[in-house]
Tab-separated table of C-alpha atoms and ligand atoms in Angstrom:
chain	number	residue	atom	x	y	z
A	1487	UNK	CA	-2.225	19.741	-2.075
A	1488	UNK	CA	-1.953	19.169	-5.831
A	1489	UNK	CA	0.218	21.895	-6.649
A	1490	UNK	CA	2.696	20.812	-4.210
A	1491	UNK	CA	3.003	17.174	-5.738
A	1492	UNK	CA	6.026	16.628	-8.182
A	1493	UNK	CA	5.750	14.628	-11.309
A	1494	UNK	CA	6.327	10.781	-10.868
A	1495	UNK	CA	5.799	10.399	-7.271
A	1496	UNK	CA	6.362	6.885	-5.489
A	1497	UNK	CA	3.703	5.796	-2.983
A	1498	UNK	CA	5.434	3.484	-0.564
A	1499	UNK	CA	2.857	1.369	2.015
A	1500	UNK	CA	3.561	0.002	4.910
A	1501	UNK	CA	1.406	-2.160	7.041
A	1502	UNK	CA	3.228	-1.691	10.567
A	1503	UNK	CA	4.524	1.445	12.517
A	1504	UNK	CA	8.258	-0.682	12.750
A	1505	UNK	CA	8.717	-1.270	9.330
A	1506	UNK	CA	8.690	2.506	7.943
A	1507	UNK	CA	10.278	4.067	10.955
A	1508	UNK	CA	13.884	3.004	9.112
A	1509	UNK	CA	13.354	4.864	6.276
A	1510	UNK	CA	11.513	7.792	8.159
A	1511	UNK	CA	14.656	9.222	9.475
A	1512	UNK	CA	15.974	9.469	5.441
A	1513	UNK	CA	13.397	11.732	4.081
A	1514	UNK	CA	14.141	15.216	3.033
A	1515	UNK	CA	12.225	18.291	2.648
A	1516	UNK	CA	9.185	16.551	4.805
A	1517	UNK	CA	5.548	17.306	5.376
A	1518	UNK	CA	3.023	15.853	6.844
A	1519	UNK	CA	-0.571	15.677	5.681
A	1520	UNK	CA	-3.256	14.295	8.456
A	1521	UNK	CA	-6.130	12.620	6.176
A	1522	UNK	CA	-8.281	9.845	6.909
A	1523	UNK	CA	-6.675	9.050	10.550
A	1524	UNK	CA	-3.117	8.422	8.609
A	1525	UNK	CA	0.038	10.423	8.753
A	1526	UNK	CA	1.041	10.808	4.903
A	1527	UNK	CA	4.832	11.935	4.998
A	1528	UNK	CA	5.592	13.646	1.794
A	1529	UNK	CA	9.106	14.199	0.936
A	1530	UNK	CA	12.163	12.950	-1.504
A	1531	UNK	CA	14.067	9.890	-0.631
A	1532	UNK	CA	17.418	9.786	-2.550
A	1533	UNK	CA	15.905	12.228	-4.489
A	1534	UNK	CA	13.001	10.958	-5.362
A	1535	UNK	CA	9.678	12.207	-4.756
A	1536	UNK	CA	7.694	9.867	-1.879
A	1537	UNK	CA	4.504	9.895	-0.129
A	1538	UNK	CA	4.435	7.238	2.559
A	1539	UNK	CA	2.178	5.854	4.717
A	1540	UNK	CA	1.261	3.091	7.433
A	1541	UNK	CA	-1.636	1.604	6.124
A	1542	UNK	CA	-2.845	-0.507	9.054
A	1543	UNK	CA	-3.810	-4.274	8.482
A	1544	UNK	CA	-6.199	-5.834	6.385
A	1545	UNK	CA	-7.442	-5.442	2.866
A	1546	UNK	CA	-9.910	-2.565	3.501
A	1547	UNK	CA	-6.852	-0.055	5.182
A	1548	UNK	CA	-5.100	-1.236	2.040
A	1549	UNK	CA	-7.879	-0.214	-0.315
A	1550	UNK	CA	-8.401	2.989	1.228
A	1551	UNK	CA	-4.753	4.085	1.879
A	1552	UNK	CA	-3.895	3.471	-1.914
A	1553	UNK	CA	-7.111	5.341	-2.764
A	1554	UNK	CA	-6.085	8.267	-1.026
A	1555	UNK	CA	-2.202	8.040	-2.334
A	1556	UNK	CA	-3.858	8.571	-5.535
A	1557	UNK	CA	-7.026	10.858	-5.227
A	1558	UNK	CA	-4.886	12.943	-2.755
A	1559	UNK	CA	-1.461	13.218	-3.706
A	1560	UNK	CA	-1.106	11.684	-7.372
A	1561	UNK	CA	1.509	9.124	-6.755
A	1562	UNK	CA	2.055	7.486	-10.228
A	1563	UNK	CA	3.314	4.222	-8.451
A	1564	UNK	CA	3.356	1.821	-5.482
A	1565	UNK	CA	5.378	-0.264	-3.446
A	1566	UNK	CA	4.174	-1.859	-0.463
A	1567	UNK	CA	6.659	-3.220	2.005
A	1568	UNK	CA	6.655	-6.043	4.919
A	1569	UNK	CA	6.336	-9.046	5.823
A	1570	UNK	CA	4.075	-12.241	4.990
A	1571	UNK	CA	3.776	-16.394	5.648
A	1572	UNK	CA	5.446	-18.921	3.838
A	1573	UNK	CA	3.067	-21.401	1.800
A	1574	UNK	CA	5.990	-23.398	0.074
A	1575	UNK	CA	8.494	-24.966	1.671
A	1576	UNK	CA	11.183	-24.060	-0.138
A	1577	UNK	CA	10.812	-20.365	1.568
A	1578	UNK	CA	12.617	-20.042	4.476
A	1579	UNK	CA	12.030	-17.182	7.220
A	1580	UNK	CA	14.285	-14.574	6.257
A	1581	UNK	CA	13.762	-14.822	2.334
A	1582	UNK	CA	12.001	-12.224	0.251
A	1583	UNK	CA	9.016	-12.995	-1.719
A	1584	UNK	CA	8.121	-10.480	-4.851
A	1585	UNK	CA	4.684	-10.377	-5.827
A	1586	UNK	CA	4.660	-11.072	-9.885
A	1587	UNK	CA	0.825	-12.286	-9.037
A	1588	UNK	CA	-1.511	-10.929	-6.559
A	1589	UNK	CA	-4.708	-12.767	-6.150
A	1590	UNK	CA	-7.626	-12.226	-2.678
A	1591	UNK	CA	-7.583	-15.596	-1.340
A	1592	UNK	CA	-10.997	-14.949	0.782
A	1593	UNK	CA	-13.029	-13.827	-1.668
A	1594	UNK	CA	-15.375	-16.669	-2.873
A	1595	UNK	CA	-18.524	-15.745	-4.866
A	1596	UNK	CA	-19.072	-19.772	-6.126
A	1597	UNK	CA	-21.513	-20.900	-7.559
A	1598	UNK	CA	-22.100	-17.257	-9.406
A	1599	UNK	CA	-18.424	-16.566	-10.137
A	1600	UNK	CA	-15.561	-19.263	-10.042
A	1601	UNK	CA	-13.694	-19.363	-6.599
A	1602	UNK	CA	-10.898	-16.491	-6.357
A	1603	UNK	CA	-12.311	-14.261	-8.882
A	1604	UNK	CA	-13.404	-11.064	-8.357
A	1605	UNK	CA	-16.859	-10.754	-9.358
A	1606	UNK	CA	-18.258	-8.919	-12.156
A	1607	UNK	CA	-14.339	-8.353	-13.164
A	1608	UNK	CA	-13.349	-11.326	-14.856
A	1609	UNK	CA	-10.064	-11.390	-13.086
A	1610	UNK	CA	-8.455	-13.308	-10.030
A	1611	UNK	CA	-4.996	-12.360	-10.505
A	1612	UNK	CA	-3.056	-8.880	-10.488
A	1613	UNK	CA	-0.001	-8.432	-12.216
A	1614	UNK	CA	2.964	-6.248	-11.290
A	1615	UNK	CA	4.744	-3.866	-13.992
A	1616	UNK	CA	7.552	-5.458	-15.696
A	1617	UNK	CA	9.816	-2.303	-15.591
A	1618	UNK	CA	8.996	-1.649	-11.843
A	1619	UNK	CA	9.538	-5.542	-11.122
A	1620	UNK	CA	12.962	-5.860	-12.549
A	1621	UNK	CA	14.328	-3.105	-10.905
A	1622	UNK	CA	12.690	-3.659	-7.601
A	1623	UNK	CA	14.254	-7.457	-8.139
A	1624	UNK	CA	17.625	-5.885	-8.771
A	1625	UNK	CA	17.720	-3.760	-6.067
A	1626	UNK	CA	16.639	-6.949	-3.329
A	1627	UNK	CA	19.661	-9.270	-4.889
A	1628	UNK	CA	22.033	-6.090	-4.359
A	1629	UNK	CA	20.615	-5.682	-1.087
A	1630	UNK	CA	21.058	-10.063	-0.144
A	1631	UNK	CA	24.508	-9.973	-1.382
A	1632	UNK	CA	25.332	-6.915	0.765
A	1633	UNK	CA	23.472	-8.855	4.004
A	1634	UNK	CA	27.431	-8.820	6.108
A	1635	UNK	CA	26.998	-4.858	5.584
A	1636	UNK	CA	23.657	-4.790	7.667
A	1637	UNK	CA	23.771	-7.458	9.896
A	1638	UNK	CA	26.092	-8.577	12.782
A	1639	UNK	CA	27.847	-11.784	12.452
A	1640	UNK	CA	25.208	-12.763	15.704
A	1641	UNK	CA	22.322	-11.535	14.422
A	1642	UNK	CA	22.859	-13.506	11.503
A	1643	UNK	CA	23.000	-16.415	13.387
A	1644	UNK	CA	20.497	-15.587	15.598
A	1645	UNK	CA	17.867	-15.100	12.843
A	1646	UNK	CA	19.147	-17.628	10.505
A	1647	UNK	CA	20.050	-15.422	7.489
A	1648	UNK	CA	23.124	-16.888	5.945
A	1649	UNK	CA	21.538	-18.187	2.607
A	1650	UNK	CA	18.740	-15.658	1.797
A	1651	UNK	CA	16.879	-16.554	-1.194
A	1652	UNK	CA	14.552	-13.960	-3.524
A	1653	UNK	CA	11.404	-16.054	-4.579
A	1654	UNK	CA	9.484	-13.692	-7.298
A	1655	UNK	CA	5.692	-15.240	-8.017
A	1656	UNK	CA	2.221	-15.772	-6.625
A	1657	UNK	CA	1.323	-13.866	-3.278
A	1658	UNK	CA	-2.006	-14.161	-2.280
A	1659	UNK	CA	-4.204	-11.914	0.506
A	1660	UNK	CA	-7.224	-12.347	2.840
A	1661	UNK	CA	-8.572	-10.801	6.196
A	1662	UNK	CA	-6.443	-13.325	8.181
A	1663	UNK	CA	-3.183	-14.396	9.661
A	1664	UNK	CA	-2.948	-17.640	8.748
A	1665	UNK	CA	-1.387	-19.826	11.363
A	1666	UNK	CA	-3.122	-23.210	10.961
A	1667	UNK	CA	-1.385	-26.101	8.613
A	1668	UNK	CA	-5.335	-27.041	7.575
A	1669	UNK	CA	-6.204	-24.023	6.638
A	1670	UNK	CA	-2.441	-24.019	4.484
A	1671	UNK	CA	-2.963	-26.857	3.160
A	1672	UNK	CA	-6.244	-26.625	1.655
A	1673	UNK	CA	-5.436	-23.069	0.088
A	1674	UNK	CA	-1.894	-24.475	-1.793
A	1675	UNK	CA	-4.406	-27.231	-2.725
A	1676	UNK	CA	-6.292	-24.573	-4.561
A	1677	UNK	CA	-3.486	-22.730	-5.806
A	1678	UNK	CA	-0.063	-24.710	-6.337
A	1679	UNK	CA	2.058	-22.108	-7.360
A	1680	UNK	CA	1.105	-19.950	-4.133
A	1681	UNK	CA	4.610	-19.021	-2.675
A	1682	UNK	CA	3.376	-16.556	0.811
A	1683	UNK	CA	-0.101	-15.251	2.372
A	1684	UNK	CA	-0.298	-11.549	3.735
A	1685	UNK	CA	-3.011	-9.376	4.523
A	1686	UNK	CA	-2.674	-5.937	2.216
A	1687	UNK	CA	-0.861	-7.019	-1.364
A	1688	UNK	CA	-3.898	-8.303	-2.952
A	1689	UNK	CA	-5.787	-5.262	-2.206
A	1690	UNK	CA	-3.292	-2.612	-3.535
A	1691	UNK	CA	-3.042	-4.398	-6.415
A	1692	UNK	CA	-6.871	-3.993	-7.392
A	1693	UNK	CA	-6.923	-0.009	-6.989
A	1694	UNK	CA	-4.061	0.326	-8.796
A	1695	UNK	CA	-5.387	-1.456	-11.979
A	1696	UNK	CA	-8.461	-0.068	-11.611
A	1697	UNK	CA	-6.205	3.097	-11.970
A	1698	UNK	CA	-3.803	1.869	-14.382
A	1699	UNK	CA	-1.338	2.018	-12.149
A	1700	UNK	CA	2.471	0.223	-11.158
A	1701	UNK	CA	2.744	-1.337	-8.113
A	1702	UNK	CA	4.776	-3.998	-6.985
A	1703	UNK	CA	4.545	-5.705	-3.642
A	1704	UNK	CA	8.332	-6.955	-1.472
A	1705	UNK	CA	7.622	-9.300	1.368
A	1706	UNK	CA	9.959	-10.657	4.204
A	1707	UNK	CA	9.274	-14.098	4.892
A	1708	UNK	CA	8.179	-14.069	8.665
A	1709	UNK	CA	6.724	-17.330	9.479
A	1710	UNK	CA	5.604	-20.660	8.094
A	1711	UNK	CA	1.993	-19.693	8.270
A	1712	UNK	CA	1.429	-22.484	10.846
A	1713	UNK	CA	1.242	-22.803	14.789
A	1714	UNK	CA	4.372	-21.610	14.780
A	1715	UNK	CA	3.762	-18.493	13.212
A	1716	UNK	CA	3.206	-16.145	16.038
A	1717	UNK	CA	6.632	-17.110	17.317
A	1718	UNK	CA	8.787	-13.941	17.703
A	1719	UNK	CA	6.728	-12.081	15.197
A	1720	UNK	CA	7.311	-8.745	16.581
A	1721	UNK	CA	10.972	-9.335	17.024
A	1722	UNK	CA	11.623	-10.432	13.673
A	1723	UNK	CA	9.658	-7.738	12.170
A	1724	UNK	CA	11.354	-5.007	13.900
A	1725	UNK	CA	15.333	-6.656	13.668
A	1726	UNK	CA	14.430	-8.163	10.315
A	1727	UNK	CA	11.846	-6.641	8.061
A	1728	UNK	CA	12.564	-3.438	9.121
A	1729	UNK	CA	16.308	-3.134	7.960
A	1730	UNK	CA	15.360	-5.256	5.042
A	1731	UNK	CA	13.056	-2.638	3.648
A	1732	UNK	CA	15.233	0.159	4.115
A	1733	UNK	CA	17.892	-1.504	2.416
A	1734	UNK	CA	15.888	-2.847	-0.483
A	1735	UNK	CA	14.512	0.651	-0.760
A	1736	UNK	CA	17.340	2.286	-0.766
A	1737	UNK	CA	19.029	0.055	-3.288
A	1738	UNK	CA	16.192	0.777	-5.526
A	1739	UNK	CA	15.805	5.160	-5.283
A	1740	UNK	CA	19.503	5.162	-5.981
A	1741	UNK	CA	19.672	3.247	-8.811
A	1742	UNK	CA	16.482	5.313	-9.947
A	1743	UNK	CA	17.140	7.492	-12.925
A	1744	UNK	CA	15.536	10.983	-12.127
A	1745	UNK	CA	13.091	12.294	-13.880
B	1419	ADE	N1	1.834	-11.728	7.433
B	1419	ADE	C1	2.908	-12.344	7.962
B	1419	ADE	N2	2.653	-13.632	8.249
B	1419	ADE	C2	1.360	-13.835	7.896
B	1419	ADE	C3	0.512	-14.951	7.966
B	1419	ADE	N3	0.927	-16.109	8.470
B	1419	ADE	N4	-0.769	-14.815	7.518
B	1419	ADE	C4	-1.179	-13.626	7.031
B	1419	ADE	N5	-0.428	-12.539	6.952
B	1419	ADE	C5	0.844	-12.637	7.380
């Protein structure tokens, strides 16, 4: 598979079937690779060389989907897209969180290593690429101020999206969907600049410095991490997320140079 792969190919994640099935339908030249029980789809988006990939949930899919992006196809960056829980107030459902920060939230080796880190590392916190970040940033505020061109005026209303916001900072992910205001509370406790809670971000992040790698993680705010938080999730994923991260994609491949 090697000598098919082209020079400066973008791994793009996603954790659910309805949030790549957008962009599906845009790739060119396509091939499909079974490995691992995962469909990698290996093509050129705007004219840029992809892999992509539904992970499945959780930290471990995560780890072991971006391990095989690399090992397998060479990708020399990642973007994961979807959704995750608000942990500040001042995101709304419907805003987009970028990841600046990733940190594992569950992982607690205290007394022998301080809370959050990862032991034997040093490190609690991953950092996206500069480079990768700005442009990824760019891309989402072309994408919010172009919301009338993907939205109907109802659905708009109906999902509350007239003042999108883009929140770039600390996203943080563990083996749960958080949907208890306890179990909120006591993590922003721990970590006051925590902006949204997911389930892969954290994980990616880790490979790829291990690899020396770019990544950089987009999230649709879904839910309030609360008891409200199953609400509609499904809905909002597919109606929402899903057009989000095709435009926000799409935004960012064509304003790509080509290598
Ligand atoms: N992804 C979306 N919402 C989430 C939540 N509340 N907890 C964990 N992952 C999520």
């Amino acid at each position: 598979m090697s000598n098919s792969i082209k020079p400066n190919t973008t791994g793009l994640i996603f954790a659910m079937r309805e949030e790549q099935e957008g962009l599906q339908s845009f790739i060119q030249n396509k091939k499909v690779h079974h490995i691992a029980k995962r469909d990698f789809i290996q093509g050129e988006l705007w004219g840029h060389p992809v892999v992509m990939v539904l992970s499945g949930i959780g930290k471990v899919a995560a780890a072991s989907t971006t391990s095989l992006l690399i090992h397998h196809f060479q990708v020399n960056q990642l973007i994961l897209s979807g959704v995750a829980g608000s942990t500040d107030p001042v995101l709304k459902v419907g805003d987009i969180v970028i990841g600046k920060e990733l940190l594992q939230h569950d992982i607690d080796a205290s007394p022998l290593f301080p809370r959050f880190e990862i032991p034997l590392t040093g490190k609690s916190r991953f950092f996206a690429q500069k480079d990768l970040l700005n442009e990824v940033q760019n891309a989402t505020t072309r994408f919010i101020q172009s919301m009338k061109q993907h939205f109907s005026s109802a659905q708009l209303d109906e999902f509350q999206l007239q003042n999108v916001k883009l929140h770039t900072g600390l996203i943080a992910s563990g083996d749960q969907f958080i949907h208890d205001s306890s179990v909120l509370n006591q993590l922003k406790q721990a970590l006051p600049d925590l902006l949204a809670v997911e389930m892969e971000g954290a994980a990616i992040a880790q490979v790829c410095e291990e690899h020396d790698l770019a990544f950089v993680i987009i999230r649709t705010i879904s839910d309030s991490a609360n008891e409200t938080a199953h609400i509609d999730f499904l809905s909002f994923v597919k109606n929402v997320a899903a057009p989000y991260s095709l435009g926000i994609l799409k935004n960012y491949f064509e304003n790509r140079i080509k290598s």
